[in-house]
GROMACS .gro file of C-alpha atoms in nm:
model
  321
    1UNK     CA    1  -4.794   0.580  -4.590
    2UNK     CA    2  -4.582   0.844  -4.457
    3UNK     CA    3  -4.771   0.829  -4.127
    4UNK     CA    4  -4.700   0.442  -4.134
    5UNK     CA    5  -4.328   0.498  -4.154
    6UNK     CA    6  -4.338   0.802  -3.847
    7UNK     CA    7  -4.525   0.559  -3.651
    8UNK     CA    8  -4.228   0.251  -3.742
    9UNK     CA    9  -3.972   0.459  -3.703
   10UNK     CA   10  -4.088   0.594  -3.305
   11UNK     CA   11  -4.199   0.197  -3.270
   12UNK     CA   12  -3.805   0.126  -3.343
   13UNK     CA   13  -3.640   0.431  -3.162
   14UNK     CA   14  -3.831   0.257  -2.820
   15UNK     CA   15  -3.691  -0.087  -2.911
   16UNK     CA   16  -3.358   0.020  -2.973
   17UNK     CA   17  -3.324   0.294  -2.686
   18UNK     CA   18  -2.990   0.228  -2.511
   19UNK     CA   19  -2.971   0.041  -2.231
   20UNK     CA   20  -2.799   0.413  -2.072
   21UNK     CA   21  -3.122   0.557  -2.140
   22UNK     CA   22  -3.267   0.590  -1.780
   23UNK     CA   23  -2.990   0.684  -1.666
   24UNK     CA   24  -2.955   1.012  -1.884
   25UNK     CA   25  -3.283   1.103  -1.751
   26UNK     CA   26  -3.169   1.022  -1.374
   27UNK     CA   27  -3.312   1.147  -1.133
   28UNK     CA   28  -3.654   1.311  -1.179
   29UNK     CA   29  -3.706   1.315  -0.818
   30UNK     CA   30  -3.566   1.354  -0.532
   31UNK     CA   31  -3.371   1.050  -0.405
   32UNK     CA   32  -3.423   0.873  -0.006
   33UNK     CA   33  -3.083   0.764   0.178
   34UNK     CA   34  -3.154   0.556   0.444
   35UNK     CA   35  -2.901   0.544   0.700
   36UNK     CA   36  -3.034   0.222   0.968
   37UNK     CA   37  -2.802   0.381   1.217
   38UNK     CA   38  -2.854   0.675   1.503
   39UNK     CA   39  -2.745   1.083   1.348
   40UNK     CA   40  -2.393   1.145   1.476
   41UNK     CA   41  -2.213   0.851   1.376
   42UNK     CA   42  -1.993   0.751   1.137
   43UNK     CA   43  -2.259   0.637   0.895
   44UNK     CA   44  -2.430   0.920   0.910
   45UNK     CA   45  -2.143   1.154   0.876
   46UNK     CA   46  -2.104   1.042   0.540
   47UNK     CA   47  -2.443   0.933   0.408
   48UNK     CA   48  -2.434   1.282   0.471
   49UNK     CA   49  -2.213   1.380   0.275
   50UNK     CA   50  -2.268   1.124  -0.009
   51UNK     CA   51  -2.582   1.301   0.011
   52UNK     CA   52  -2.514   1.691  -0.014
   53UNK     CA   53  -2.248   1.592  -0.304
   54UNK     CA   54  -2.503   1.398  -0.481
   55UNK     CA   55  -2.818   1.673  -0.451
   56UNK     CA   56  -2.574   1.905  -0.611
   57UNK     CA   57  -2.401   1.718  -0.898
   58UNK     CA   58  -2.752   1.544  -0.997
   59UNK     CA   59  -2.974   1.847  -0.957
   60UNK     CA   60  -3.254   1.667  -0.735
   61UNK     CA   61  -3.224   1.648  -0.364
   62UNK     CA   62  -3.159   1.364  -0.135
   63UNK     CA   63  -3.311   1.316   0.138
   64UNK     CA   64  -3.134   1.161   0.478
   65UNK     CA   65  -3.362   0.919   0.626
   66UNK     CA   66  -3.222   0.770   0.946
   67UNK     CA   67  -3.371   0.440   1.029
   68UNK     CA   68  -3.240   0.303   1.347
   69UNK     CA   69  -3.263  -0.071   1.487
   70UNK     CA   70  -3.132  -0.373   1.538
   71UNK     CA   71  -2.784  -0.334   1.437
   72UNK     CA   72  -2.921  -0.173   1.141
   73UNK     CA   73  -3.085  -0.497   1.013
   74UNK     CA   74  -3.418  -0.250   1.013
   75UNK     CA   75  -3.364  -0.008   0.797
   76UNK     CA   76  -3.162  -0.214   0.556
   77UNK     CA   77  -3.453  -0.387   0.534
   78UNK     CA   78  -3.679  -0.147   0.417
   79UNK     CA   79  -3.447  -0.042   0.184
   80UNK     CA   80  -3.431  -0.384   0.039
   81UNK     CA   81  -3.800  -0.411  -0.017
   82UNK     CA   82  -3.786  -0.050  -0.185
   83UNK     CA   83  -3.885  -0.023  -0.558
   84UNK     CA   84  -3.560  -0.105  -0.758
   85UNK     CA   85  -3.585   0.252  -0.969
   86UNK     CA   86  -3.278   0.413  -0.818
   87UNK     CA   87  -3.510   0.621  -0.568
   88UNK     CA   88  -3.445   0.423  -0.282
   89UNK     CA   89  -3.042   0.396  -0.149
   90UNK     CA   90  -2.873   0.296   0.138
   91UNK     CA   91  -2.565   0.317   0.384
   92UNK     CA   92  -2.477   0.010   0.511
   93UNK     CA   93  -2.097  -0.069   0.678
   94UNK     CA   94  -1.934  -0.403   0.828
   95UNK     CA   95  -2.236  -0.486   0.993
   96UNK     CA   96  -2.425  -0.611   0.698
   97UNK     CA   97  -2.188  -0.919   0.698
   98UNK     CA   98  -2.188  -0.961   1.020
   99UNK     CA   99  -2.592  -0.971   1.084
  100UNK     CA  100  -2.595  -1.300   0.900
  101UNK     CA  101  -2.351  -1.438   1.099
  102UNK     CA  102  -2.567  -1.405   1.413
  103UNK     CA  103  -2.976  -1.348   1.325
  104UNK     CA  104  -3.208  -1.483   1.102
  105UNK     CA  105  -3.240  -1.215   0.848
  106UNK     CA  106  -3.546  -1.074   0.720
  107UNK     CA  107  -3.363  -1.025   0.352
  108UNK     CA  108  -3.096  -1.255   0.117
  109UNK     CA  109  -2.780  -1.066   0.219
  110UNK     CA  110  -2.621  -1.188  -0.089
  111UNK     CA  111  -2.906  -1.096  -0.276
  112UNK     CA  112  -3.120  -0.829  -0.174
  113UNK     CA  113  -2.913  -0.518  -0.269
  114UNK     CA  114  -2.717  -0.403  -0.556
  115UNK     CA  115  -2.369  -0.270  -0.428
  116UNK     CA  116  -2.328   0.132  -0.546
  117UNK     CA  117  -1.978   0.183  -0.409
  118UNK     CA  118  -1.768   0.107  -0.122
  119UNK     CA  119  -1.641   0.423  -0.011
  120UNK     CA  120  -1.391   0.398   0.253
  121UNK     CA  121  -1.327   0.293   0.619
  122UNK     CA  122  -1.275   0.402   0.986
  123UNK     CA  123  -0.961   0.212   1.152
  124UNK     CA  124  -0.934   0.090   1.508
  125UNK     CA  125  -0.683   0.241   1.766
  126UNK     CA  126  -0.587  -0.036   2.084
  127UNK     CA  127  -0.588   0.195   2.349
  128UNK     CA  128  -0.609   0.161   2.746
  129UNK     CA  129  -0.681   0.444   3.029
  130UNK     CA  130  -0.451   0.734   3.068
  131UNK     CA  131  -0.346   0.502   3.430
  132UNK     CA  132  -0.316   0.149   3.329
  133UNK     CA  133   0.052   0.112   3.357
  134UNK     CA  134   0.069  -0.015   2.991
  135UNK     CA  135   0.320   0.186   2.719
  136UNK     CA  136   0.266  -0.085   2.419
  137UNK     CA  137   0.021  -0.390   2.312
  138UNK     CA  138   0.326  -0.617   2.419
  139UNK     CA  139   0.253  -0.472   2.799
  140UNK     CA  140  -0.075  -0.499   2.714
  141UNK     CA  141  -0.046  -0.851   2.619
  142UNK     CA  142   0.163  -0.968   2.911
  143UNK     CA  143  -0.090  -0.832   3.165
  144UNK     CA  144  -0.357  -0.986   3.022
  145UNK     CA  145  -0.124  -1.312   3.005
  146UNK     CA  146  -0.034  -1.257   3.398
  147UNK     CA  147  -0.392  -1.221   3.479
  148UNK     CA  148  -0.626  -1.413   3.237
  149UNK     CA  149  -0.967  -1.293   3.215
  150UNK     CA  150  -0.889  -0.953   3.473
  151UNK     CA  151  -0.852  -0.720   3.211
  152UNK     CA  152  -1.169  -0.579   3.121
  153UNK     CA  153  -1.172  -0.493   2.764
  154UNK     CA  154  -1.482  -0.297   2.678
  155UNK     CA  155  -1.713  -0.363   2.344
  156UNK     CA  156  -2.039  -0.313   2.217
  157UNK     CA  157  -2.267  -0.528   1.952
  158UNK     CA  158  -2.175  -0.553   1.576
  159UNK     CA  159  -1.874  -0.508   1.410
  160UNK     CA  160  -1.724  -0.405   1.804
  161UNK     CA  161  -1.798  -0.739   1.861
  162UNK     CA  162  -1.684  -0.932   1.658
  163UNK     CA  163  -1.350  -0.666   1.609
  164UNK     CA  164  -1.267  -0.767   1.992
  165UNK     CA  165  -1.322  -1.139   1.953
  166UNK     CA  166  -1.100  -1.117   1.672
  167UNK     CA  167  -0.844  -0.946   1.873
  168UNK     CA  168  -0.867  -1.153   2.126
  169UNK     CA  169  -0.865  -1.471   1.919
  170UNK     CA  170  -0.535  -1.333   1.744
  171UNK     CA  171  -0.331  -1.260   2.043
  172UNK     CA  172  -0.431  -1.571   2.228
  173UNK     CA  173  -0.538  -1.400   2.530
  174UNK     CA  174  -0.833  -1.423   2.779
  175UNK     CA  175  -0.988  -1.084   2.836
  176UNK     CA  176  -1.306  -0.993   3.048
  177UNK     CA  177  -1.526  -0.858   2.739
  178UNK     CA  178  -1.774  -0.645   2.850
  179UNK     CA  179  -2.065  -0.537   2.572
  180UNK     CA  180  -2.202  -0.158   2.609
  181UNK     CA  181  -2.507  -0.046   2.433
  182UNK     CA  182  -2.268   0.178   2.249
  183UNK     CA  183  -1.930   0.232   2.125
  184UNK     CA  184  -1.886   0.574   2.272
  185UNK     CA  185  -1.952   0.512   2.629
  186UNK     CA  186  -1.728   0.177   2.609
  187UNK     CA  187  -1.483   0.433   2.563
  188UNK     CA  188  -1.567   0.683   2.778
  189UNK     CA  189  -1.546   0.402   3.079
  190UNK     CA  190  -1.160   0.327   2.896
  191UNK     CA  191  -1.116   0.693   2.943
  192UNK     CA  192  -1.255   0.781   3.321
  193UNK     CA  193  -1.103   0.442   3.424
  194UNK     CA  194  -1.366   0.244   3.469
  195UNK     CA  195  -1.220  -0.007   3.239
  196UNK     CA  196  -0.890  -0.105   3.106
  197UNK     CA  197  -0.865  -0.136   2.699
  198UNK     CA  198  -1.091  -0.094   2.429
  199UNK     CA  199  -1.090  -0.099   2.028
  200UNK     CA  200  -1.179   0.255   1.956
  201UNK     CA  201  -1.321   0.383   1.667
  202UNK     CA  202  -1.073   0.607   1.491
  203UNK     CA  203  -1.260   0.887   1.424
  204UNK     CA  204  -1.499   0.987   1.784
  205UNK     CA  205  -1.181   0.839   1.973
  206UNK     CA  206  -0.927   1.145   1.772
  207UNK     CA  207  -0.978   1.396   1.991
  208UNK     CA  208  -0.906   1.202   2.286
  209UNK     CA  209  -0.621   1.078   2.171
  210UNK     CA  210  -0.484   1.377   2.093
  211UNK     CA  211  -0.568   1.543   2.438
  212UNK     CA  212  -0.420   1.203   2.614
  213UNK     CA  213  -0.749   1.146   2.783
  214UNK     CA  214  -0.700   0.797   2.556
  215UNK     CA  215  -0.346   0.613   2.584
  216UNK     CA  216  -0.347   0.488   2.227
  217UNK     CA  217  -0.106   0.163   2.144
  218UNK     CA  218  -0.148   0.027   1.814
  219UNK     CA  219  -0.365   0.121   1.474
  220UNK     CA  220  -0.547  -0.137   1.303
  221UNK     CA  221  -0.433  -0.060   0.980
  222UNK     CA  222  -0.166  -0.206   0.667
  223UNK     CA  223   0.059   0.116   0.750
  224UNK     CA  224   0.099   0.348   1.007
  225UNK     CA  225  -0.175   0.634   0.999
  226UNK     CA  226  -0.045   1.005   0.943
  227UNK     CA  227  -0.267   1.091   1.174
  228UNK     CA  228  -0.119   0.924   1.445
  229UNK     CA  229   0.281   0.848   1.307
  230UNK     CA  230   0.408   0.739   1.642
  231UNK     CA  231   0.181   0.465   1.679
  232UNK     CA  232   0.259   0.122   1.508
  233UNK     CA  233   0.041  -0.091   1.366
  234UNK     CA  234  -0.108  -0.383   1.496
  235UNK     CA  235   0.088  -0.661   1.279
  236UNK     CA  236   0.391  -0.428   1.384
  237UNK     CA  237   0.343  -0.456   1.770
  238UNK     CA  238   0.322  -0.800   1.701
  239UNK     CA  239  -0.046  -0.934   1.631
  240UNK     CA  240  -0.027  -1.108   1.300
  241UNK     CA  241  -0.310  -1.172   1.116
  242UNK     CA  242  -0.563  -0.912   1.266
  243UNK     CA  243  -0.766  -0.769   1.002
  244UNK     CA  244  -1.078  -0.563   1.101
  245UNK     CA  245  -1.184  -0.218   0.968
  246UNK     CA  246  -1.533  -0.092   0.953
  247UNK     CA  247  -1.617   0.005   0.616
  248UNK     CA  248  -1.875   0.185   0.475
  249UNK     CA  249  -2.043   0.124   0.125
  250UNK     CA  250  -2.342   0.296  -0.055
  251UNK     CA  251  -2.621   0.047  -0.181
  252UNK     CA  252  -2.933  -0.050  -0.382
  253UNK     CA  253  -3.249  -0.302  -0.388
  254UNK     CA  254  -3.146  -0.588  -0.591
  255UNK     CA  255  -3.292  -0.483  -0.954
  256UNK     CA  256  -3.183  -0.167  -0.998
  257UNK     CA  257  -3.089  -0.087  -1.333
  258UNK     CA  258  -2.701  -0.107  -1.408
  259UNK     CA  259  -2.689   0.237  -1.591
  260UNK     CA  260  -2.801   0.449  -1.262
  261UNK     CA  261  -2.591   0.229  -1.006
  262UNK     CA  262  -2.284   0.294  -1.261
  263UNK     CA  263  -2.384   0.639  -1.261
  264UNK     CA  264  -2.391   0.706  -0.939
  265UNK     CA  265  -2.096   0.492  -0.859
  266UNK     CA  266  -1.883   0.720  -1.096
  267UNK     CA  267  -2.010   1.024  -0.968
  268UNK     CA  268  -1.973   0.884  -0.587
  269UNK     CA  269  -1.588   0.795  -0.663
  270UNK     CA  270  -1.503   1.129  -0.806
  271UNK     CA  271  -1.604   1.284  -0.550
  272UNK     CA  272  -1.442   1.080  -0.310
  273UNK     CA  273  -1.113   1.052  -0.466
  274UNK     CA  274  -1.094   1.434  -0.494
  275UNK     CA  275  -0.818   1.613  -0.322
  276UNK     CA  276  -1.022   1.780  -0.125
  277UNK     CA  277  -1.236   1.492   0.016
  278UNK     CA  278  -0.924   1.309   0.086
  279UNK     CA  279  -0.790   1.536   0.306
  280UNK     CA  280  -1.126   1.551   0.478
  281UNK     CA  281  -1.124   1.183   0.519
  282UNK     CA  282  -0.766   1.149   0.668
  283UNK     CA  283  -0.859   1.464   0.871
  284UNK     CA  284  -1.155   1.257   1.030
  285UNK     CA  285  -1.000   0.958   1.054
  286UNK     CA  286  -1.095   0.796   0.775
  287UNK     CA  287  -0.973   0.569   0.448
  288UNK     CA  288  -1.063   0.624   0.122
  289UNK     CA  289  -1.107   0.329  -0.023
  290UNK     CA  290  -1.344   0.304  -0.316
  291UNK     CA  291  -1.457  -0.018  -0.461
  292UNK     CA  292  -1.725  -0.092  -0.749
  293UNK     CA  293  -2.020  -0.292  -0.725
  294UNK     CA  294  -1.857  -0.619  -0.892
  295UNK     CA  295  -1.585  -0.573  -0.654
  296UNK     CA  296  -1.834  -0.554  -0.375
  297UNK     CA  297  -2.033  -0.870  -0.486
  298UNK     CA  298  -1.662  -1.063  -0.432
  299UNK     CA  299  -1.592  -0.900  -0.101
  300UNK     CA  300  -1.927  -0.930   0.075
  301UNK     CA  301  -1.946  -1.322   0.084
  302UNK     CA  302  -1.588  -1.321   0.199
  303UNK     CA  303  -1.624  -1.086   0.476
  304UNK     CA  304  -1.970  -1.326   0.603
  305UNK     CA  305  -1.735  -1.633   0.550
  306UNK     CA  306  -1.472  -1.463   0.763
  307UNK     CA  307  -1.672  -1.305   1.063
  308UNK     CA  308  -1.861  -1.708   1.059
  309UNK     CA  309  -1.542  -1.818   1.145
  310UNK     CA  310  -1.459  -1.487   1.412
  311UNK     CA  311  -1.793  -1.593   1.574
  312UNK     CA  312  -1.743  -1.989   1.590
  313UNK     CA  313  -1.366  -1.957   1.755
  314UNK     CA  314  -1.475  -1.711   2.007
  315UNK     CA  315  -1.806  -1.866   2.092
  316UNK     CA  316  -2.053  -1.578   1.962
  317UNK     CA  317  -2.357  -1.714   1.987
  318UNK     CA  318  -2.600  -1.743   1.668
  319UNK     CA  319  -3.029  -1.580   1.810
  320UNK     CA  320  -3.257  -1.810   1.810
  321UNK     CA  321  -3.048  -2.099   1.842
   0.00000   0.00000   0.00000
């Protein structure tokens, strides 16, 4: 009888365990970031970090795995198809609503991952050679307006892109767009002169900025950055409308249970939001700005809706078609 009742009693404590229950348990292993883009970068810079933070805090390390391709479509891919246990995370950034705009994916992009935490984003700095005779994005406007398609505005694939279309779109001005296989040596061409204007990346284009190698004209962000006080933004030099930052988010396969994406968003946003990181961030040339996973499910079908649009006005083509 008494053995009857032990036996109930553990048959009832499985039942009723908490839905929290694998997450007080999480992890048990170590954990694999993917990061689908090159070492160096942005992405990697703070999957990085996302990753030394998290080894620490949860007691189990995680591993960096960088799986590059195909404007990261690759290894977000794999990550997709990855058991849903909380074992398997990746970095993904703009891009991931911006694939979808232009290939035939191999995964639902509304579907196939569950959405940790945005963490923050890189801004965009206009900026033209250290020669071009050009002092503001109004000079840079009325050259380009003097001599439509003659100023050769470098870019590369992705979010660089679709960022330059946008700009482009939003001032109503024909530039020469010229794709690189890269962001950096778009701007390196900007830079040795090679070029005329580019969309740099906030944080590899800092210390050019600051040595003047890079004129910088505008920052594409809702206020000026402290960084860079003397610059306005874009909407202030004029360009209303323009709205393109490349943020970076931490992510799941779709199925994950709730308890260990909560728990790892919590522990991913205190960390973040931290004093200390925040100075990092702005000392990089970076935004905090952390978003949860319900927020992310409302801002990822906006963003695809948004770069559709981006890609239709300034003729992007869609592969395959």
């Amino acid at each position: 009888m008494f053995a009857n009742l032990i036996r109930a009693f553990i048959a009832a404590s499985v039942v009723l365990a908490p839905a929290g229950a694998p997450a007080q348990s999480y992890p048990t292993k170590p954990i694999r970031l993917i990061v689908p883009f090159s070492p160096g970068g942005t992405n990697d810079i703070l999957g990085r970090m996302v990753a030394t933070h998290l080894s620490e805090t949860l007691g189990q390390n995680m591993i960096v795995d960088n799986r590059t391709g195909f404007q990261g479509i690759i290894g977000t891919d794999l990550a997709a198809k990855a058991a849903p246990d909380g074992y398997t995370l990746v970095m993904i950034s703009s891009a991931y609503t911006m694939n979808p705009v232009v290939y035939k994916m191999p995964y639902d992009t509304l579907k196939a991952l569950e959405f940790v935490a945005k963490i923050g984003a890189s801004f965009l700095v206009v900026s033209v050679g250290p020669l071009l005779p050009v002092n503001s994005v109004k000079d840079l406007l009325a050259a380009a307006q003097r001599k439509p398609g003659e100023i050769v505005f470098t870019s590369s694939g992705g979010f660089m892109h679709f960022a330059t279309a946008l700009f482009q779109s939003a001032t109503n001005r024909k530039f020469n767009i010229v794709l690189y296989k890269g962001g950096f040596p778009a701007m390196i061409d900007v830079i040795g002169g090679q070029a005329h204007a580019n969309l740099a990346v906030s944080v590899p284009a800092l210390p050019h900025l600051r040595s003047g190698r890079l004129k910088g004209l505008a920052v594409g962000l809702p206020r000026r950055s402290e960084l860079l006080p003397d610059l306005p933004t874009i909407d202030e030099a004029g360009v209303k409308g323009y709205d393109a930052a490349n943020w970076y988010a931490i992510a799941a396969p779709s199925g994950t249970p709730k308890a260990i994406v909560m728990k790892l968003h919590n522990e991913i946003a205190r960390y973040f939001t931290s004093p200390e990181m925040l100075k990092k961030m702005t000392a990089m040339g970076a935004v905090v700005d952390i978003k949860t996973p319900d927020q992310m499910r409302t801002i990822i079908p906006a963003e695809i809706r948004k770069w559709t649009k981006v890609a239709v006005e300034a003729g992007i083509p869609r592969a395959g078609k």
